[in-house]
PDB file of C-alpha atoms and ligand atoms in Angstrom:
ATOM      1  CA  UNK A   8     -23.082 -13.368   1.157  1.00  0.00           C
ATOM      2  CA  UNK A   9     -22.164 -11.143   4.078  1.00  0.00           C
ATOM      3  CA  UNK A  10     -25.282  -9.006   4.178  1.00  0.00           C
ATOM      4  CA  UNK A  11     -27.185  -9.240   7.461  1.00  0.00           C
ATOM      5  CA  UNK A  12     -24.651 -11.474   9.217  1.00  0.00           C
ATOM      6  CA  UNK A  13     -23.265 -11.177  12.763  1.00  0.00           C
ATOM      7  CA  UNK A  14     -19.475 -11.171  13.166  1.00  0.00           C
ATOM      8  CA  UNK A  15     -18.689 -12.570  16.603  1.00  0.00           C
ATOM      9  CA  UNK A  16     -15.818 -15.009  16.209  1.00  0.00           C
ATOM     10  CA  UNK A  17     -12.839 -15.023  13.839  1.00  0.00           C
ATOM     11  CA  UNK A  18     -14.130 -18.276  12.386  1.00  0.00           C
ATOM     12  CA  UNK A  19     -17.399 -16.628  11.297  1.00  0.00           C
ATOM     13  CA  UNK A  20     -15.631 -15.483   8.135  1.00  0.00           C
ATOM     14  CA  UNK A  21     -14.383 -17.918   5.503  1.00  0.00           C
ATOM     15  CA  UNK A  22     -11.088 -17.325   3.723  1.00  0.00           C
ATOM     16  CA  UNK A  23     -13.040 -16.199   0.629  1.00  0.00           C
ATOM     17  CA  UNK A  24     -15.096 -13.737   2.680  1.00  0.00           C
ATOM     18  CA  UNK A  25     -11.945 -12.426   4.348  1.00  0.00           C
ATOM     19  CA  UNK A  26     -10.450 -11.836   0.912  1.00  0.00           C
ATOM     20  CA  UNK A  27     -13.595 -10.021  -0.237  1.00  0.00           C
ATOM     21  CA  UNK A  28     -13.393  -7.694   2.777  1.00  0.00           C
ATOM     22  CA  UNK A  29      -9.649  -7.112   2.397  1.00  0.00           C
ATOM     23  CA  UNK A  30      -9.966  -6.381  -1.337  1.00  0.00           C
ATOM     24  CA  UNK A  31     -12.766  -3.894  -0.786  1.00  0.00           C
ATOM     25  CA  UNK A  32     -10.758  -2.266   2.030  1.00  0.00           C
ATOM     26  CA  UNK A  33      -7.785  -1.866  -0.326  1.00  0.00           C
ATOM     27  CA  UNK A  34     -10.019  -0.154  -2.905  1.00  0.00           C
ATOM     28  CA  UNK A  35     -11.411   2.131  -0.212  1.00  0.00           C
ATOM     29  CA  UNK A  36      -7.901   3.025   0.921  1.00  0.00           C
ATOM     30  CA  UNK A  37      -6.863   3.813  -2.656  1.00  0.00           C
ATOM     31  CA  UNK A  38      -9.857   6.060  -3.391  1.00  0.00           C
ATOM     32  CA  UNK A  39     -11.858   6.936  -0.247  1.00  0.00           C
ATOM     33  CA  UNK A  40     -13.864   9.681  -1.998  1.00  0.00           C
ATOM     34  CA  UNK A  41     -15.542   7.151  -4.218  1.00  0.00           C
ATOM     35  CA  UNK A  42     -17.203   5.555  -1.197  1.00  0.00           C
ATOM     36  CA  UNK A  43     -18.192   8.702   0.671  1.00  0.00           C
ATOM     37  CA  UNK A  44     -21.943   8.160   0.256  1.00  0.00           C
ATOM     38  CA  UNK A  45     -22.044   4.397   0.431  1.00  0.00           C
ATOM     39  CA  UNK A  46     -23.828   4.230   3.796  1.00  0.00           C
ATOM     40  CA  UNK A  47     -25.890   7.388   3.595  1.00  0.00           C
ATOM     41  CA  UNK A  48     -29.013   7.047   5.724  1.00  0.00           C
ATOM     42  CA  UNK A  49     -27.587   4.172   7.769  1.00  0.00           C
ATOM     43  CA  UNK A  50     -26.874   4.306  11.503  1.00  0.00           C
ATOM     44  CA  UNK A  51     -24.150   2.484  13.426  1.00  0.00           C
ATOM     45  CA  UNK A  52     -24.566   2.004  17.198  1.00  0.00           C
ATOM     46  CA  UNK A  53     -21.402   1.610  19.261  1.00  0.00           C
ATOM     47  CA  UNK A  54     -22.058  -0.093  22.607  1.00  0.00           C
ATOM     48  CA  UNK A  55     -18.803  -0.036  24.527  1.00  0.00           C
ATOM     49  CA  UNK A  56     -18.915  -1.525  28.018  1.00  0.00           C
ATOM     50  CA  UNK A  57     -15.105  -1.512  28.249  1.00  0.00           C
ATOM     51  CA  UNK A  58     -12.469   1.156  27.477  1.00  0.00           C
ATOM     52  CA  UNK A  59     -11.430   1.641  23.878  1.00  0.00           C
ATOM     53  CA  UNK A  60      -9.829   4.290  21.720  1.00  0.00           C
ATOM     54  CA  UNK A  61      -8.981   2.800  18.345  1.00  0.00           C
ATOM     55  CA  UNK A  62     -11.747   0.292  17.937  1.00  0.00           C
ATOM     56  CA  UNK A  63     -14.635   2.593  18.791  1.00  0.00           C
ATOM     57  CA  UNK A  64     -13.281   5.663  17.059  1.00  0.00           C
ATOM     58  CA  UNK A  65     -12.169   3.774  13.973  1.00  0.00           C
ATOM     59  CA  UNK A  66     -15.656   2.277  13.657  1.00  0.00           C
ATOM     60  CA  UNK A  67     -17.142   5.741  14.035  1.00  0.00           C
ATOM     61  CA  UNK A  68     -14.698   7.213  11.549  1.00  0.00           C
ATOM     62  CA  UNK A  69     -15.438   4.354   9.131  1.00  0.00           C
ATOM     63  CA  UNK A  70     -19.192   4.985   9.237  1.00  0.00           C
ATOM     64  CA  UNK A  71     -18.845   8.761   8.961  1.00  0.00           C
ATOM     65  CA  UNK A  72     -16.478   8.439   5.978  1.00  0.00           C
ATOM     66  CA  UNK A  73     -19.188   6.517   4.147  1.00  0.00           C
ATOM     67  CA  UNK A  74     -21.823   9.170   4.834  1.00  0.00           C
ATOM     68  CA  UNK A  75     -23.542   7.235   7.635  1.00  0.00           C
ATOM     69  CA  UNK A  76     -24.283   8.315  11.201  1.00  0.00           C
ATOM     70  CA  UNK A  77     -23.277   7.035  14.617  1.00  0.00           C
ATOM     71  CA  UNK A  78     -24.998   6.731  17.998  1.00  0.00           C
ATOM     72  CA  UNK A  79     -23.889   4.918  21.146  1.00  0.00           C
ATOM     73  CA  UNK A  80     -22.093   5.027  24.451  1.00  0.00           C
ATOM     74  CA  UNK A  81     -18.497   4.548  25.482  1.00  0.00           C
ATOM     75  CA  UNK A  82     -19.124   4.408  29.188  1.00  0.00           C
ATOM     76  CA  UNK A  83     -21.626   1.869  30.446  1.00  0.00           C
ATOM     77  CA  UNK A  84     -21.841   3.834  33.691  1.00  0.00           C
ATOM     78  CA  UNK A  85     -23.901   6.487  31.911  1.00  0.00           C
ATOM     79  CA  UNK A  86     -26.252   3.998  30.194  1.00  0.00           C
ATOM     80  CA  UNK A  87     -29.161   1.957  31.541  1.00  0.00           C
ATOM     81  CA  UNK A  88     -26.764  -0.830  32.461  1.00  0.00           C
ATOM     82  CA  UNK A  89     -26.246   1.201  35.593  1.00  0.00           C
ATOM     83  CA  UNK A  90     -29.937   0.676  36.392  1.00  0.00           C
ATOM     84  CA  UNK A  91     -29.536  -3.067  35.999  1.00  0.00           C
ATOM     85  CA  UNK A  92     -30.677  -3.562  32.405  1.00  0.00           C
ATOM     86  CA  UNK A  93     -29.430  -6.789  30.836  1.00  0.00           C
ATOM     87  CA  UNK A  94     -27.778  -7.119  27.434  1.00  0.00           C
ATOM     88  CA  UNK A  95     -30.739  -8.883  25.853  1.00  0.00           C
ATOM     89  CA  UNK A  96     -33.092  -6.010  26.656  1.00  0.00           C
ATOM     90  CA  UNK A  97     -30.578  -3.350  25.660  1.00  0.00           C
ATOM     91  CA  UNK A  98     -30.010  -4.919  22.252  1.00  0.00           C
ATOM     92  CA  UNK A  99     -33.702  -5.614  21.642  1.00  0.00           C
ATOM     93  CA  UNK A 100     -34.297  -1.904  21.975  1.00  0.00           C
ATOM     94  CA  UNK A 101     -31.150  -0.585  20.320  1.00  0.00           C
ATOM     95  CA  UNK A 102     -31.501  -2.750  17.260  1.00  0.00           C
ATOM     96  CA  UNK A 103     -34.573  -0.668  16.444  1.00  0.00           C
ATOM     97  CA  UNK A 104     -32.487   2.501  16.572  1.00  0.00           C
ATOM     98  CA  UNK A 105     -29.576   1.445  14.366  1.00  0.00           C
ATOM     99  CA  UNK A 106     -28.917  -0.620  11.241  1.00  0.00           C
ATOM    100  CA  UNK A 107     -25.755  -2.197  12.607  1.00  0.00           C
ATOM    101  CA  UNK A 108     -24.214  -2.548  16.082  1.00  0.00           C
ATOM    102  CA  UNK A 109     -20.668  -2.952  17.361  1.00  0.00           C
ATOM    103  CA  UNK A 110     -20.278  -4.117  20.948  1.00  0.00           C
ATOM    104  CA  UNK A 111     -17.280  -4.380  23.251  1.00  0.00           C
ATOM    105  CA  UNK A 112     -17.740  -6.082  26.598  1.00  0.00           C
ATOM    106  CA  UNK A 113     -15.469  -7.332  29.410  1.00  0.00           C
ATOM    107  CA  UNK A 114     -17.381 -10.629  29.532  1.00  0.00           C
ATOM    108  CA  UNK A 115     -16.604 -13.385  27.049  1.00  0.00           C
ATOM    109  CA  UNK A 116     -19.681 -14.244  25.015  1.00  0.00           C
ATOM    110  CA  UNK A 117     -21.598 -10.987  25.593  1.00  0.00           C
ATOM    111  CA  UNK A 118     -21.689 -10.005  21.882  1.00  0.00           C
ATOM    112  CA  UNK A 119     -22.800 -13.547  20.984  1.00  0.00           C
ATOM    113  CA  UNK A 120     -25.670 -13.248  23.428  1.00  0.00           C
ATOM    114  CA  UNK A 121     -26.539  -9.829  22.013  1.00  0.00           C
ATOM    115  CA  UNK A 122     -26.604 -11.215  18.474  1.00  0.00           C
ATOM    116  CA  UNK A 123     -29.260 -13.722  19.510  1.00  0.00           C
ATOM    117  CA  UNK A 124     -31.632 -10.900  20.419  1.00  0.00           C
ATOM    118  CA  UNK A 125     -30.717  -8.413  17.703  1.00  0.00           C
ATOM    119  CA  UNK A 126     -32.680  -7.567  14.566  1.00  0.00           C
ATOM    120  CA  UNK A 127     -29.560  -6.111  12.915  1.00  0.00           C
ATOM    121  CA  UNK A 128     -25.948  -7.305  12.454  1.00  0.00           C
ATOM    122  CA  UNK A 129     -23.859  -7.334  15.634  1.00  0.00           C
ATOM    123  CA  UNK A 130     -20.075  -7.023  15.377  1.00  0.00           C
ATOM    124  CA  UNK A 131     -17.892  -8.119  18.272  1.00  0.00           C
ATOM    125  CA  UNK A 132     -15.549  -5.232  19.093  1.00  0.00           C
ATOM    126  CA  UNK A 133     -13.693  -7.375  21.668  1.00  0.00           C
ATOM    127  CA  UNK A 134     -15.153  -9.640  24.368  1.00  0.00           C
ATOM    128  CA  UNK A 135     -12.985 -10.134  27.449  1.00  0.00           C
ATOM    129  CA  UNK A 136      -9.928 -12.260  26.736  1.00  0.00           C
ATOM    130  CA  UNK A 137     -11.752 -14.151  24.002  1.00  0.00           C
ATOM    131  CA  UNK A 138     -11.952 -12.714  20.470  1.00  0.00           C
ATOM    132  CA  UNK A 139     -11.480  -9.502  18.508  1.00  0.00           C
ATOM    133  CA  UNK A 140     -12.342 -10.283  14.895  1.00  0.00           C
ATOM    134  CA  UNK A 141     -12.148  -6.748  13.483  1.00  0.00           C
ATOM    135  CA  UNK A 142      -8.624  -6.282  14.831  1.00  0.00           C
ATOM    136  CA  UNK A 143      -7.796  -9.408  12.864  1.00  0.00           C
ATOM    137  CA  UNK A 144      -9.326  -7.907   9.718  1.00  0.00           C
ATOM    138  CA  UNK A 145      -7.051  -4.927  10.314  1.00  0.00           C
ATOM    139  CA  UNK A 146      -4.079  -7.242  10.815  1.00  0.00           C
ATOM    140  CA  UNK A 147      -4.591  -9.335   7.696  1.00  0.00           C
ATOM    141  CA  UNK A 148      -5.248  -6.210   5.644  1.00  0.00           C
ATOM    142  CA  UNK A 149      -1.905  -4.869   6.908  1.00  0.00           C
ATOM    143  CA  UNK A 150      -0.133  -8.104   5.990  1.00  0.00           C
ATOM    144  CA  UNK A 151      -1.703  -8.084   2.524  1.00  0.00           C
ATOM    145  CA  UNK A 152      -0.803  -4.401   2.044  1.00  0.00           C
ATOM    146  CA  UNK A 153       2.856  -4.838   2.929  1.00  0.00           C
ATOM    147  CA  UNK A 154       3.538  -8.440   1.951  1.00  0.00           C
ATOM    148  CA  UNK A 155       1.241  -8.525  -1.106  1.00  0.00           C
ATOM    149  CA  UNK A 156      -0.110 -11.939  -0.229  1.00  0.00           C
ATOM    150  CA  UNK A 157      -1.258 -13.738   2.914  1.00  0.00           C
ATOM    151  CA  UNK A 158       0.714 -16.945   2.411  1.00  0.00           C
ATOM    152  CA  UNK A 159       4.174 -18.407   3.012  1.00  0.00           C
ATOM    153  CA  UNK A 160       4.683 -16.306   6.123  1.00  0.00           C
ATOM    154  CA  UNK A 161       6.528 -17.056   9.310  1.00  0.00           C
ATOM    155  CA  UNK A 162       4.994 -14.875  12.002  1.00  0.00           C
ATOM    156  CA  UNK A 163       6.196 -14.433  15.572  1.00  0.00           C
ATOM    157  CA  UNK A 164       3.519 -13.365  18.042  1.00  0.00           C
ATOM    158  CA  UNK A 165       4.989 -12.077  21.266  1.00  0.00           C
ATOM    159  CA  UNK A 166       3.612 -11.071  24.667  1.00  0.00           C
ATOM    160  CA  UNK A 167       0.407 -12.039  26.423  1.00  0.00           C
ATOM    161  CA  UNK A 168      -0.867 -14.970  24.391  1.00  0.00           C
ATOM    162  CA  UNK A 169      -3.129 -16.215  27.162  1.00  0.00           C
ATOM    163  CA  UNK A 170      -5.365 -13.179  27.612  1.00  0.00           C
ATOM    164  CA  UNK A 171      -4.698 -11.325  24.332  1.00  0.00           C
ATOM    165  CA  UNK A 172      -7.914 -11.557  22.331  1.00  0.00           C
ATOM    166  CA  UNK A 173      -6.304 -10.045  19.238  1.00  0.00           C
ATOM    167  CA  UNK A 174      -3.875 -12.970  19.307  1.00  0.00           C
ATOM    168  CA  UNK A 175      -6.644 -15.551  19.594  1.00  0.00           C
ATOM    169  CA  UNK A 176      -8.538 -14.177  16.618  1.00  0.00           C
ATOM    170  CA  UNK A 177      -5.386 -13.762  14.565  1.00  0.00           C
ATOM    171  CA  UNK A 178      -4.295 -17.364  15.184  1.00  0.00           C
ATOM    172  CA  UNK A 179      -7.717 -18.729  14.294  1.00  0.00           C
ATOM    173  CA  UNK A 180      -7.750 -16.730  11.091  1.00  0.00           C
ATOM    174  CA  UNK A 181      -4.191 -16.949   9.789  1.00  0.00           C
ATOM    175  CA  UNK A 182      -4.016 -20.687  10.373  1.00  0.00           C
ATOM    176  CA  UNK A 183      -6.481 -21.108   7.486  1.00  0.00           C
ATOM    177  CA  UNK A 184      -4.204 -19.368   4.951  1.00  0.00           C
ATOM    178  CA  UNK A 185      -1.608 -21.329   2.957  1.00  0.00           C
ATOM    179  CA  UNK A 186       1.744 -22.143   4.520  1.00  0.00           C
ATOM    180  CA  UNK A 187       1.696 -20.003   7.642  1.00  0.00           C
ATOM    181  CA  UNK A 188       4.135 -20.823  10.421  1.00  0.00           C
ATOM    182  CA  UNK A 189       3.761 -19.495  13.965  1.00  0.00           C
ATOM    183  CA  UNK A 190       6.462 -18.763  16.528  1.00  0.00           C
ATOM    184  CA  UNK A 191       4.618 -18.081  19.776  1.00  0.00           C
ATOM    185  CA  UNK A 192       6.729 -16.134  22.255  1.00  0.00           C
ATOM    186  CA  UNK A 193       5.469 -15.626  25.806  1.00  0.00           C
ATOM    187  CA  UNK A 194       6.371 -16.129  29.442  1.00  0.00           C
ATOM    188  CA  UNK A 195       5.392 -19.699  30.384  1.00  0.00           C
ATOM    189  CA  UNK A 196       2.511 -18.298  32.490  1.00  0.00           C
ATOM    190  CA  UNK A 197       0.995 -16.587  29.442  1.00  0.00           C
ATOM    191  CA  UNK A 198       1.081 -19.262  26.758  1.00  0.00           C
ATOM    192  CA  UNK A 199      -1.874 -19.583  24.373  1.00  0.00           C
ATOM    193  CA  UNK A 200      -4.828 -21.486  25.797  1.00  0.00           C
ATOM    194  CA  UNK A 201      -4.383 -25.201  25.328  1.00  0.00           C
ATOM    195  CA  UNK A 202      -7.736 -25.710  23.591  1.00  0.00           C
ATOM    196  CA  UNK A 203      -6.927 -23.021  21.043  1.00  0.00           C
ATOM    197  CA  UNK A 204      -3.559 -24.504  20.221  1.00  0.00           C
ATOM    198  CA  UNK A 205      -5.009 -27.962  19.879  1.00  0.00           C
ATOM    199  CA  UNK A 206      -7.902 -26.924  17.724  1.00  0.00           C
ATOM    200  CA  UNK A 207      -5.599 -25.032  15.367  1.00  0.00           C
ATOM    201  CA  UNK A 208      -3.177 -27.897  15.015  1.00  0.00           C
ATOM    202  CA  UNK A 209      -5.876 -30.522  14.697  1.00  0.00           C
ATOM    203  CA  UNK A 210      -7.973 -28.647  12.200  1.00  0.00           C
ATOM    204  CA  UNK A 211      -5.386 -27.006  10.034  1.00  0.00           C
ATOM    205  CA  UNK A 212      -2.191 -28.859  10.763  1.00  0.00           C
ATOM    206  CA  UNK A 213      -0.120 -25.676  10.927  1.00  0.00           C
ATOM    207  CA  UNK A 214       3.384 -25.418  12.342  1.00  0.00           C
ATOM    208  CA  UNK A 215       3.481 -23.903  15.827  1.00  0.00           C
ATOM    209  CA  UNK A 216       6.639 -23.417  17.851  1.00  0.00           C
ATOM    210  CA  UNK A 217       6.339 -22.162  21.427  1.00  0.00           C
ATOM    211  CA  UNK A 218       9.216 -20.415  23.163  1.00  0.00           C
ATOM    212  CA  UNK A 219      10.011 -17.857  25.845  1.00  0.00           C
ATOM    213  CA  UNK A 220      12.804 -16.165  23.903  1.00  0.00           C
ATOM    214  CA  UNK A 221      12.295 -13.233  21.538  1.00  0.00           C
ATOM    215  CA  UNK A 222      16.035 -12.811  20.887  1.00  0.00           C
ATOM    216  CA  UNK A 223      16.478 -16.340  19.592  1.00  0.00           C
ATOM    217  CA  UNK A 224      13.739 -16.081  17.003  1.00  0.00           C
ATOM    218  CA  UNK A 225      13.666 -12.473  15.864  1.00  0.00           C
ATOM    219  CA  UNK A 226      16.143 -13.118  13.050  1.00  0.00           C
ATOM    220  CA  UNK A 227      14.140 -15.444  10.846  1.00  0.00           C
ATOM    221  CA  UNK A 228      10.527 -14.274  10.831  1.00  0.00           C
ATOM    222  CA  UNK A 229       8.712 -12.209   8.165  1.00  0.00           C
ATOM    223  CA  UNK A 230       6.282 -10.642  10.615  1.00  0.00           C
ATOM    224  CA  UNK A 231       6.648  -9.773  14.297  1.00  0.00           C
ATOM    225  CA  UNK A 232       3.381  -9.071  16.124  1.00  0.00           C
ATOM    226  CA  UNK A 233       4.020  -7.562  19.560  1.00  0.00           C
ATOM    227  CA  UNK A 234       1.275  -7.347  22.203  1.00  0.00           C
ATOM    228  CA  UNK A 235       0.949  -5.804  25.645  1.00  0.00           C
ATOM    229  CA  UNK A 236       0.531  -7.786  28.843  1.00  0.00           C
ATOM    230  CA  UNK A 237      -3.230  -7.537  29.501  1.00  0.00           C
ATOM    231  CA  UNK A 238      -3.151  -5.988  32.966  1.00  0.00           C
ATOM    232  CA  UNK A 239      -6.945  -5.836  33.369  1.00  0.00           C
ATOM    233  CA  UNK A 240      -7.323  -9.606  33.007  1.00  0.00           C
ATOM    234  CA  UNK A 241      -4.900 -10.526  35.796  1.00  0.00           C
ATOM    235  CA  UNK A 242      -6.125 -11.803  39.118  1.00  0.00           C
ATOM    236  CA  UNK A 243      -3.403 -10.071  41.092  1.00  0.00           C
ATOM    237  CA  UNK A 244      -1.382  -6.881  40.661  1.00  0.00           C
ATOM    238  CA  UNK A 245       1.771  -8.695  41.835  1.00  0.00           C
ATOM    239  CA  UNK A 246       1.514 -11.250  39.080  1.00  0.00           C
ATOM    240  CA  UNK A 247       1.145  -8.463  36.510  1.00  0.00           C
ATOM    241  CA  UNK A 248       4.127  -6.567  37.866  1.00  0.00           C
ATOM    242  CA  UNK A 249       6.210  -9.702  37.697  1.00  0.00           C
ATOM    243  CA  UNK A 250       5.429 -10.229  34.005  1.00  0.00           C
ATOM    244  CA  UNK A 251       5.006  -6.741  32.620  1.00  0.00           C
ATOM    245  CA  UNK A 252       8.628  -6.262  31.597  1.00  0.00           C
ATOM    246  CA  UNK A 253       8.931  -9.695  29.965  1.00  0.00           C
ATOM    247  CA  UNK A 254       9.613  -8.380  26.456  1.00  0.00           C
ATOM    248  CA  UNK A 255      10.871  -4.986  25.439  1.00  0.00           C
ATOM    249  CA  UNK A 256      11.704  -4.562  21.783  1.00  0.00           C
ATOM    250  CA  UNK A 257      14.625  -2.161  21.295  1.00  0.00           C
ATOM    251  CA  UNK A 258      16.563  -0.987  18.220  1.00  0.00           C
ATOM    252  CA  UNK A 259      19.384  -3.214  19.438  1.00  0.00           C
ATOM    253  CA  UNK A 260      17.233  -6.344  19.244  1.00  0.00           C
ATOM    254  CA  UNK A 261      15.804  -5.281  15.899  1.00  0.00           C
ATOM    255  CA  UNK A 262      19.304  -5.220  14.396  1.00  0.00           C
ATOM    256  CA  UNK A 263      19.065  -8.982  14.183  1.00  0.00           C
ATOM    257  CA  UNK A 264      15.736  -9.006  12.355  1.00  0.00           C
ATOM    258  CA  UNK A 265      15.231  -9.252   8.604  1.00  0.00           C
ATOM    259  CA  UNK A 266      15.430  -6.084   6.513  1.00  0.00           C
ATOM    260  CA  UNK A 267      11.934  -6.738   5.213  1.00  0.00           C
ATOM    261  CA  UNK A 268      10.400  -7.540   8.613  1.00  0.00           C
ATOM    262  CA  UNK A 269       6.861  -6.262   9.101  1.00  0.00           C
ATOM    263  CA  UNK A 270       6.564  -5.098  12.721  1.00  0.00           C
ATOM    264  CA  UNK A 271       2.991  -4.912  13.990  1.00  0.00           C
ATOM    265  CA  UNK A 272       1.155  -4.195  17.250  1.00  0.00           C
ATOM    266  CA  UNK A 273      -2.603  -3.858  17.771  1.00  0.00           C
ATOM    267  CA  UNK A 274      -1.956  -0.968  20.205  1.00  0.00           C
ATOM    268  CA  UNK A 275      -2.166   0.396  22.832  1.00  0.00           C
ATOM    269  CA  UNK A 276       1.521  -0.026  23.574  1.00  0.00           C
ATOM    270  CA  UNK A 277       2.700   0.062  27.162  1.00  0.00           C
ATOM    271  CA  UNK A 278       6.424  -0.689  27.379  1.00  0.00           C
ATOM    272  CA  UNK A 279       6.894  -3.652  25.031  1.00  0.00           C
ATOM    273  CA  UNK A 280       8.219  -1.573  22.122  1.00  0.00           C
ATOM    274  CA  UNK A 281      10.629   1.215  23.005  1.00  0.00           C
ATOM    275  CA  UNK A 282       9.866   4.619  21.481  1.00  0.00           C
ATOM    276  CA  UNK A 283      13.117   4.650  19.459  1.00  0.00           C
ATOM    277  CA  UNK A 284      11.771   1.734  17.443  1.00  0.00           C
ATOM    278  CA  UNK A 285       9.054   3.991  15.985  1.00  0.00           C
ATOM    279  CA  UNK A 286      11.677   5.532  13.651  1.00  0.00           C
ATOM    280  CA  UNK A 287      12.532   2.160  12.169  1.00  0.00           C
ATOM    281  CA  UNK A 288      10.993   1.833   8.677  1.00  0.00           C
ATOM    282  CA  UNK A 289       9.893  -1.692   9.548  1.00  0.00           C
ATOM    283  CA  UNK A 290       7.629  -0.426  12.354  1.00  0.00           C
ATOM    284  CA  UNK A 291       4.141  -0.273  10.824  1.00  0.00           C
ATOM    285  CA  UNK A 292       1.825  -0.213  13.838  1.00  0.00           C
ATOM    286  CA  UNK A 293       0.552   3.288  13.249  1.00  0.00           C
ATOM    287  CA  UNK A 294      -0.096   2.468   9.610  1.00  0.00           C
ATOM    288  CA  UNK A 295      -1.834  -0.679  10.819  1.00  0.00           C
ATOM    289  CA  UNK A 296      -4.181   1.489  12.924  1.00  0.00           C
ATOM    290  CA  UNK A 297      -4.820   3.702   9.875  1.00  0.00           C
ATOM    291  CA  UNK A 298      -5.665   0.684   7.733  1.00  0.00           C
ATOM    292  CA  UNK A 299      -8.079  -0.468  10.446  1.00  0.00           C
ATOM    293  CA  UNK A 300     -10.503   2.262   9.396  1.00  0.00           C
ATOM    294  CA  UNK A 301     -10.675   0.826   5.881  1.00  0.00           C
ATOM    295  CA  UNK A 302     -11.047  -2.727   7.163  1.00  0.00           C
ATOM    296  CA  UNK A 303     -14.049  -1.561   9.205  1.00  0.00           C
ATOM    297  CA  UNK A 304     -15.490   0.482   6.342  1.00  0.00           C
ATOM    298  CA  UNK A 305     -15.414  -2.589   4.129  1.00  0.00           C
ATOM    299  CA  UNK A 306     -16.962  -4.801   6.778  1.00  0.00           C
ATOM    300  CA  UNK A 307     -19.793  -2.375   7.598  1.00  0.00           C
ATOM    301  CA  UNK A 308     -20.585  -1.823   3.919  1.00  0.00           C
ATOM    302  CA  UNK A 309     -20.718  -5.542   3.163  1.00  0.00           C
ATOM    303  CA  UNK A 310     -22.839  -6.381   6.213  1.00  0.00           C
ATOM    304  CA  UNK A 311     -25.258  -3.640   5.176  1.00  0.00           C
ATOM    305  CA  UNK A 312     -25.311  -4.907   1.598  1.00  0.00           C
ATOM    306  CA  UNK A 313     -23.858  -1.630   0.357  1.00  0.00           C
ATOM    307  CA  UNK A 314     -20.579  -2.633  -1.244  1.00  0.00           C
ATOM    308  CA  UNK A 315     -21.203  -0.998  -4.630  1.00  0.00           C
TER     309      UNK A 315
HETATM  310  C1  LIG B 420      -6.634  -4.483  21.646  1.00  0.00           C
HETATM  311  C2  LIG B 420      -7.805  -4.998  22.464  1.00  0.00           C
HETATM  312  O1  LIG B 420      -8.666  -4.196  22.854  1.00  0.00           O
HETATM  313  O2  LIG B 420      -7.845  -6.192  22.646  1.00  0.00           O
HETATM  314  N1  LIG B 420      -6.758  -3.129  21.337  1.00  0.00           N
HETATM  315  C3  LIG B 420      -7.327  -2.815  20.161  1.00  0.00           C
HETATM  316  O3  LIG B 420      -8.501  -2.998  19.963  1.00  0.00           O
HETATM  317  N2  LIG B 420      -6.503  -2.376  19.203  1.00  0.00           N
HETATM  318  C4  LIG B 420      -5.305  -4.806  22.195  1.00  0.00           C
HETATM  319  C5  LIG B 420      -5.040  -4.475  23.615  1.00  0.00           C
HETATM  320  O4  LIG B 420      -5.860  -3.868  24.298  1.00  0.00           O
HETATM  321  O5  LIG B 420      -3.938  -4.833  24.050  1.00  0.00           O
END
């Protein structure tokens, strides 16, 4: 039962619940009209304390496509935060104004704190370098859409695995599906956090291979998930500059990949995928962003108890 729940961490959703969301999202994608009044009379609040394009607007689009309404802010500077209001007070008040809330915050744990004071479901729209569960819903929906099943997949995840919250949520989620193998490609400074790696291996006994080389592994994976180096989480500009060109995917490198590769990226892209790659039929990151609207529609509807 998803109704009334908070979605803060990727592990808040069981594999069965993930499948329920993905299946509803696929139905919504196939026939959006049918769901155009599903959330009539309901209000979504978007509280974004950190920049966002896709996540905020795809949540808004999702709610509007189901006949609901949206309130919120995308710049904390113009909200009462500026006057020194804390998250607990903000959410206590805002959860009287909306039926469901999505929050993005630069501090890890902020949406969890908010959920403890909220009368309505809180969805984590990304908290610092920690988690981003609705990007993961988007990602697994994309895998299901193109690969038909979320099993027996070798996935390479490349880029900033230390600070990339989409990566953390994706690893936590995919590791619970059958026969998933990970190739984790990053500069040695940006490897996945040790505790995350250990907990995944210990709990789910999945295969993880860590490497610094994209070229050596691009040829034998079913999915390649590129990510940007997370500039805003670095302590020094110099360190960022040193690492920002670590991986650049070009048509030349893609020549060695499988014909049926699924190439993903949560976006925004900086320089890690060259623009020529966009023409390649295996590049699905813009489709992935499109599917994200349906993933969020399904999630909102289920949390509001409005799935049918
Ligand atoms: C991601 C994020 O905010 O973590 N963006 C998104 O929501 N699609 C990825 C990123 O910023 O690199």
